[in-house]
């Protein structure tokens, strides 16, 4: 049986409140897909599908997957990297404003060929990775000099189950390559949890923050971002959800999409000139990129999808909201329904 489209996962509402500490975590099946993802990506890297010198440090084991699985992971990694790089390379009108964080600056965007965030003063970018797991994007960006050490143009925030964040922080600090990639070269330090909603908090004192909380609780998400010093709702922000929403109940996924659009009291904006619902003081250039397994609109003709759903359910990590969003068009409609002025899916 091939592995599921791996993820990291949503923290359960009872992860910090179970009366019996020895009781199995109901979210364990989804959490464990993080290990599968790291192992599969390490397999791809070892066979030359893409370059990632960091992923091997996070993989508990490196399986030997057939080319079909490796190609699938290559597509996933290449897509996410392309989106992150395009976001960092783009030039927005806000970058040219006298105060580059000014909320009144127009929020249209025009990509600039060859632009590099490390070389362009006045650019501030924020990436919030929901269900980040053992993703190595931050270290890749640092290693490729896409982040300026001194001006800290990029703030990279990872949010996931507290146990995942604790384990990841330990690996980062125990590994010379990841420790050196952090701002200051000393890894991440543990902070006092800013609220009861945020169970674990780590950062490197510069551009990297890790927060452990419940992804299905928007109050917890607010508390997590509120605790990150320097994060600004008016700065260009990309929310990244790699294999995340599909593991949430339909209403929880919608709540997460809506929360990201409204985060910080600012409305999302995609450059529509006729968007009359935007207040001049709440313009925020932000995007939400989701990479998820999905079912086709005609489920009767989707034998692969049906088998995927059964396999994941049997392994304790069901696609809870899959049947409520059938076909790629439904994903775009759901995003628009939850506050995103422009949405598309492929």
Coordinates of C-alpha atoms in Angstrom, one line a residue:
X1 CA 0.0 0.0 0.0
X2 CA 1.6 3.3 -1.0
X3 CA 1.8 6.0 1.8
X4 CA -0.9 8.6 2.0
X5 CA -0.2 12.2 0.9
X6 CA 1.7 12.9 4.1
X7 CA 1.1 15.8 6.3
X8 CA 1.9 16.9 9.8
X9 CA -1.1 17.5 11.6
X10 CA -3.8 19.2 13.3
X11 CA -3.6 19.2 17.0
X12 CA -6.7 17.8 18.7
X13 CA -8.7 19.9 21.1
X14 CA -7.9 17.5 23.9
X15 CA -4.2 17.2 23.5
X16 CA -3.5 19.2 26.6
X17 CA -6.5 18.3 28.6
X18 CA -6.8 14.5 28.6
X19 CA -7.5 13.2 32.1
X20 CA -5.6 10.0 31.4
X21 CA -2.1 10.9 30.2
X22 CA -1.6 7.3 29.1
X23 CA -4.6 7.4 26.8
X24 CA -3.7 7.3 23.1
X25 CA -3.8 10.7 21.4
X26 CA -6.7 10.6 18.9
X27 CA -4.6 12.7 16.5
X28 CA -1.6 10.4 16.6
X29 CA -2.4 8.9 13.1
X30 CA -2.3 12.3 11.5
X31 CA 0.8 13.4 13.5
X32 CA 2.7 10.3 12.3
X33 CA 2.2 11.2 8.7
X34 CA 4.8 13.9 9.4
X35 CA 7.4 11.2 9.8
X36 CA 6.2 9.6 6.5
X37 CA 6.6 12.9 4.7
X38 CA 10.1 13.5 6.0
X39 CA 11.2 10.0 5.1
X40 CA 9.7 10.2 1.6
X41 CA 11.3 13.6 1.0
X42 CA 14.6 12.3 2.2
X43 CA 14.3 9.4 -0.2
X44 CA 13.7 11.8 -3.1
X45 CA 16.7 13.9 -2.1
X46 CA 18.9 10.9 -1.8
X47 CA 18.0 9.9 -5.3
X48 CA 18.5 13.4 -6.8
X49 CA 14.9 14.4 -7.4
X50 CA 15.6 17.7 -5.6
X51 CA 18.3 19.2 -3.4
X52 CA 17.6 19.3 0.3
X53 CA 20.6 18.8 2.6
X54 CA 18.5 19.3 5.7
X55 CA 15.6 16.8 5.4
X56 CA 17.8 13.8 6.2
X57 CA 18.2 15.2 9.8
X58 CA 14.5 15.0 10.4
X59 CA 13.8 11.6 8.8
X60 CA 13.5 8.8 11.3
X61 CA 14.2 6.4 8.5
X62 CA 14.7 6.8 4.7
X63 CA 12.4 4.3 2.9
X64 CA 13.0 3.0 -0.6
X65 CA 10.0 4.3 -2.6
X66 CA 9.3 3.4 -6.2
X67 CA 9.6 6.1 -8.9
X68 CA 5.8 6.7 -8.9
X69 CA 5.9 7.8 -5.2
X70 CA 9.1 9.8 -5.7
X71 CA 7.6 11.7 -8.6
X72 CA 4.6 12.6 -6.5
X73 CA 6.7 14.0 -3.8
X74 CA 8.9 15.8 -6.3
X75 CA 5.8 17.5 -7.7
X76 CA 4.7 18.5 -4.2
X77 CA 8.1 19.9 -3.2
X78 CA 8.6 21.7 -6.5
X79 CA 5.2 23.3 -6.3
X80 CA 5.6 24.6 -2.8
X81 CA 9.1 25.9 -3.5
X82 CA 7.8 27.7 -6.6
X83 CA 5.1 29.4 -4.6
X84 CA 7.4 30.5 -1.8
X85 CA 10.0 31.8 -4.2
X86 CA 7.5 33.7 -6.3
X87 CA 6.1 35.3 -3.1
X88 CA 9.6 36.4 -2.0
X89 CA 10.6 37.6 -5.5
X90 CA 7.5 39.6 -6.1
X91 CA 7.6 43.4 -5.8
X92 CA 4.5 45.0 -4.3
X93 CA 3.5 48.6 -4.3
X94 CA 3.9 48.6 -0.5
X95 CA 7.6 48.0 -0.9
X96 CA 8.0 51.4 -2.6
X97 CA 6.1 53.3 0.0
X98 CA 8.1 55.6 2.3
X99 CA 7.0 53.4 5.2
X100 CA 7.0 49.9 3.7
X101 CA 4.6 48.7 6.5
X102 CA 2.2 51.6 5.9
X103 CA -1.4 50.2 5.7
X104 CA -2.4 52.8 3.2
X105 CA -0.1 51.7 0.5
X106 CA -1.7 50.0 -2.5
X107 CA -1.5 46.3 -2.4
X108 CA -1.2 45.3 -6.0
X109 CA 1.7 43.1 -7.0
X110 CA 4.0 42.9 -10.0
X111 CA 6.6 40.2 -10.1
X112 CA 10.2 41.3 -10.7
X113 CA 12.4 39.0 -12.7
X114 CA 15.5 38.0 -10.7
X115 CA 14.6 40.0 -7.6
X116 CA 16.1 38.7 -4.4
X117 CA 14.7 39.6 -1.1
X118 CA 18.2 39.6 0.5
X119 CA 19.2 42.4 -1.8
X120 CA 16.2 44.6 -1.9
X121 CA 15.8 47.1 1.0
X122 CA 12.4 47.9 2.1
X123 CA 10.9 44.5 1.5
X124 CA 9.2 42.7 4.4
X125 CA 7.7 39.3 3.9
X126 CA 5.9 37.0 6.3
X127 CA 5.2 33.3 5.8
X128 CA 2.9 31.5 8.3
X129 CA 3.1 27.7 7.8
X130 CA 0.1 25.9 9.3
X131 CA 0.8 22.3 10.2
X132 CA 4.4 22.8 9.3
X133 CA 5.7 19.5 10.6
X134 CA 9.3 18.9 9.8
X135 CA 9.3 21.1 6.7
X136 CA 12.7 22.5 5.8
X137 CA 11.7 25.5 3.8
X138 CA 13.1 28.0 6.3
X139 CA 16.5 26.4 6.3
X140 CA 16.5 26.2 2.5
X141 CA 15.8 29.9 2.2
X142 CA 18.5 30.8 4.7
X143 CA 21.0 28.6 3.0
X144 CA 20.2 30.1 -0.4
X145 CA 20.7 33.6 1.0
X146 CA 17.1 34.6 0.3
X147 CA 16.9 36.0 3.8
X148 CA 18.9 39.0 5.0
X149 CA 20.6 38.3 8.3
X150 CA 20.8 41.9 9.4
X151 CA 17.6 43.5 8.2
X152 CA 15.4 40.4 8.8
X153 CA 13.2 40.9 5.9
X154 CA 11.5 37.6 6.3
X155 CA 9.6 36.4 9.3
X156 CA 8.9 32.6 9.0
X157 CA 6.4 31.2 11.5
X158 CA 5.6 27.5 11.9
X159 CA 2.5 26.3 13.7
X160 CA 1.7 22.6 14.5
X161 CA 0.9 20.2 17.3
X162 CA 3.0 20.9 20.4
X163 CA 4.7 17.5 20.3
X164 CA 5.8 18.1 16.7
X165 CA 7.2 21.5 17.5
X166 CA 9.1 20.2 20.6
X167 CA 10.6 17.4 18.6
X168 CA 11.5 19.7 15.7
X169 CA 13.1 22.2 18.0
X170 CA 15.2 19.5 19.6
X171 CA 16.4 18.3 16.2
X172 CA 17.2 21.9 15.1
X173 CA 19.3 22.5 18.2
X174 CA 21.1 19.1 18.0
X175 CA 22.1 19.4 14.4
X176 CA 25.0 21.6 13.4
X177 CA 23.6 22.5 9.9
X178 CA 20.1 23.6 11.1
X179 CA 21.5 25.3 14.2
X180 CA 23.8 27.3 12.1
X181 CA 21.1 28.2 9.6
X182 CA 19.1 30.0 12.3
X183 CA 19.6 33.7 13.0
X184 CA 22.6 34.0 15.2
X185 CA 23.7 30.5 14.4
X186 CA 22.7 29.1 17.8
X187 CA 19.4 27.3 16.9
X188 CA 16.1 28.1 18.7
X189 CA 15.4 28.9 22.3
X190 CA 12.3 28.0 24.3
X191 CA 10.1 30.8 25.4
X192 CA 7.6 30.9 28.2
X193 CA 4.3 30.1 26.6
X194 CA 2.5 33.4 26.1
X195 CA -0.9 32.0 26.9
X196 CA -2.7 28.7 27.8
X197 CA -3.6 28.3 24.1
X198 CA 0.1 28.2 23.1
X199 CA 1.6 25.1 24.7
X200 CA 5.1 25.5 23.3
X201 CA 7.0 28.4 21.8
X202 CA 10.5 28.6 20.3
X203 CA 12.3 31.1 18.2
X204 CA 15.8 32.0 17.0
X205 CA 15.6 35.7 18.1
X206 CA 15.3 36.8 14.5
X207 CA 13.3 35.5 11.6
X208 CA 12.1 32.1 12.7
X209 CA 9.3 31.3 15.2
X210 CA 7.7 27.9 16.1
X211 CA 4.5 27.7 18.0
X212 CA 2.6 24.6 19.3
X213 CA -1.1 25.0 19.5
X214 CA -4.5 23.6 18.3
X215 CA -4.9 24.3 14.6
X216 CA -8.6 23.9 14.8
X217 CA -9.1 26.6 17.4
X218 CA -8.8 30.1 15.8
X219 CA -8.4 31.6 19.3
X220 CA -5.3 29.5 19.6
X221 CA -4.1 30.6 16.2
X222 CA -4.6 34.2 17.2
X223 CA -2.6 33.7 20.4
X224 CA 0.2 32.0 18.5
X225 CA 0.7 34.8 16.1
X226 CA 0.2 37.5 18.8
X227 CA 3.2 36.0 20.6
X228 CA 5.5 36.5 17.6
X229 CA 7.4 39.7 18.0
X230 CA 7.6 41.7 14.8
X231 CA 4.7 40.0 13.0
X232 CA 2.6 42.6 11.3
X233 CA -0.9 42.0 9.8
X234 CA -0.4 44.8 7.3
X235 CA 2.8 43.4 5.8
X236 CA 2.6 41.0 2.8
X237 CA 1.9 37.6 4.3
X238 CA 1.6 34.1 2.8
X239 CA -0.2 31.4 4.7
X240 CA 1.1 28.0 3.7
X241 CA -0.9 24.8 4.3
X242 CA 0.8 21.8 2.9
X243 CA -1.5 18.8 3.2
X244 CA -3.4 20.3 6.1
X245 CA -7.0 21.3 5.4
X246 CA -8.0 17.9 4.1
X247 CA -7.4 16.4 7.5
X248 CA -9.8 18.9 9.2
X249 CA -13.5 18.6 9.5
X250 CA -15.2 20.8 6.8
X251 CA -16.3 23.5 9.2
X252 CA -12.9 23.6 10.8
X253 CA -11.2 24.0 7.5
X254 CA -13.6 26.9 6.6
X255 CA -12.9 28.5 9.9
X256 CA -9.1 28.4 9.3
X257 CA -9.5 29.9 5.9
X258 CA -11.7 32.7 7.2
X259 CA -9.4 33.3 10.2
X260 CA -6.4 33.8 7.9
X261 CA -8.3 36.3 5.7
X262 CA -9.3 38.3 8.8
X263 CA -6.2 37.8 10.9
X264 CA -5.2 40.9 12.8
X265 CA -8.4 42.8 12.0
X266 CA -7.2 43.4 8.4
X267 CA -9.1 42.3 5.4
X268 CA -7.5 40.2 2.7
X269 CA -6.9 42.0 -0.6
X270 CA -5.9 40.7 -4.0
X271 CA -5.7 43.9 -6.0
X272 CA -9.3 44.1 -7.2
X273 CA -10.0 47.7 -8.1
X274 CA -13.8 47.3 -7.6
X275 CA -13.5 45.8 -4.1
X276 CA -15.7 48.3 -2.2
X277 CA -15.7 46.4 1.0
X278 CA -12.1 47.4 1.8
X279 CA -11.4 50.1 4.3
X280 CA -8.3 52.3 3.5
X281 CA -7.0 51.5 6.9
X282 CA -7.4 47.7 6.7
X283 CA -5.7 46.8 3.4
X284 CA -3.6 43.8 3.8
X285 CA -1.8 41.9 1.0
X286 CA -2.0 38.3 1.9
X287 CA -2.4 34.9 0.2
X288 CA -3.3 31.4 1.3
X289 CA -1.7 28.5 -0.5
X290 CA -3.0 25.0 0.1
X291 CA -1.6 21.8 -1.3
X292 CA -4.1 19.0 -0.5
X293 CA -5.3 15.6 -1.6
X294 CA -8.8 16.0 -3.0
X295 CA -11.6 13.9 -4.6
X296 CA -13.0 14.5 -8.0
X297 CA -16.5 16.0 -8.5
X298 CA -17.8 12.6 -9.9
X299 CA -17.0 10.3 -7.0
X300 CA -18.5 7.3 -8.8
X301 CA -15.7 7.5 -11.4
X302 CA -13.0 8.2 -8.8
X303 CA -11.8 4.7 -7.8
X304 CA -8.4 6.0 -6.8
X305 CA -9.9 8.6 -4.6
X306 CA -12.2 6.1 -2.9
X307 CA -9.3 3.8 -2.2
X308 CA -7.2 6.7 -0.9
X309 CA -10.0 7.6 1.6
X310 CA -10.3 4.0 2.8
X311 CA -6.6 3.6 3.2
X312 CA -6.2 6.8 5.2
X313 CA -9.2 6.0 7.4
X314 CA -7.7 2.5 8.2
X315 CA -4.5 4.1 9.2
X316 CA -6.1 6.5 11.6
X317 CA -5.7 9.7 9.6
X318 CA -8.9 10.1 7.7
X319 CA -9.6 13.0 5.3
X320 CA -12.4 14.3 7.4
X321 CA -13.6 17.1 5.1
X322 CA -12.8 15.5 1.7
X323 CA -16.4 14.6 0.8
X324 CA -17.6 18.1 1.4
X325 CA -15.3 19.7 -1.2
X326 CA -15.5 17.6 -4.4
X327 CA -13.5 18.8 -7.4
X328 CA -11.0 21.6 -7.6
X329 CA -13.7 24.2 -8.4
X330 CA -15.2 23.6 -5.0
X331 CA -11.9 24.5 -3.3
X332 CA -11.9 27.9 -5.0
X333 CA -15.5 28.5 -4.1
X334 CA -14.8 27.7 -0.5
X335 CA -11.9 30.2 -0.4
X336 CA -14.1 32.9 -1.8
X337 CA -16.9 32.0 0.6
X338 CA -14.4 32.6 3.5
X339 CA -13.1 36.0 2.7
X340 CA -10.6 35.6 -0.2
X341 CA -11.4 38.0 -3.0
X342 CA -9.6 35.9 -5.7
X343 CA -9.3 32.2 -5.6
X344 CA -8.3 29.4 -8.0
X345 CA -7.5 25.7 -8.0
X346 CA -5.7 23.3 -10.2

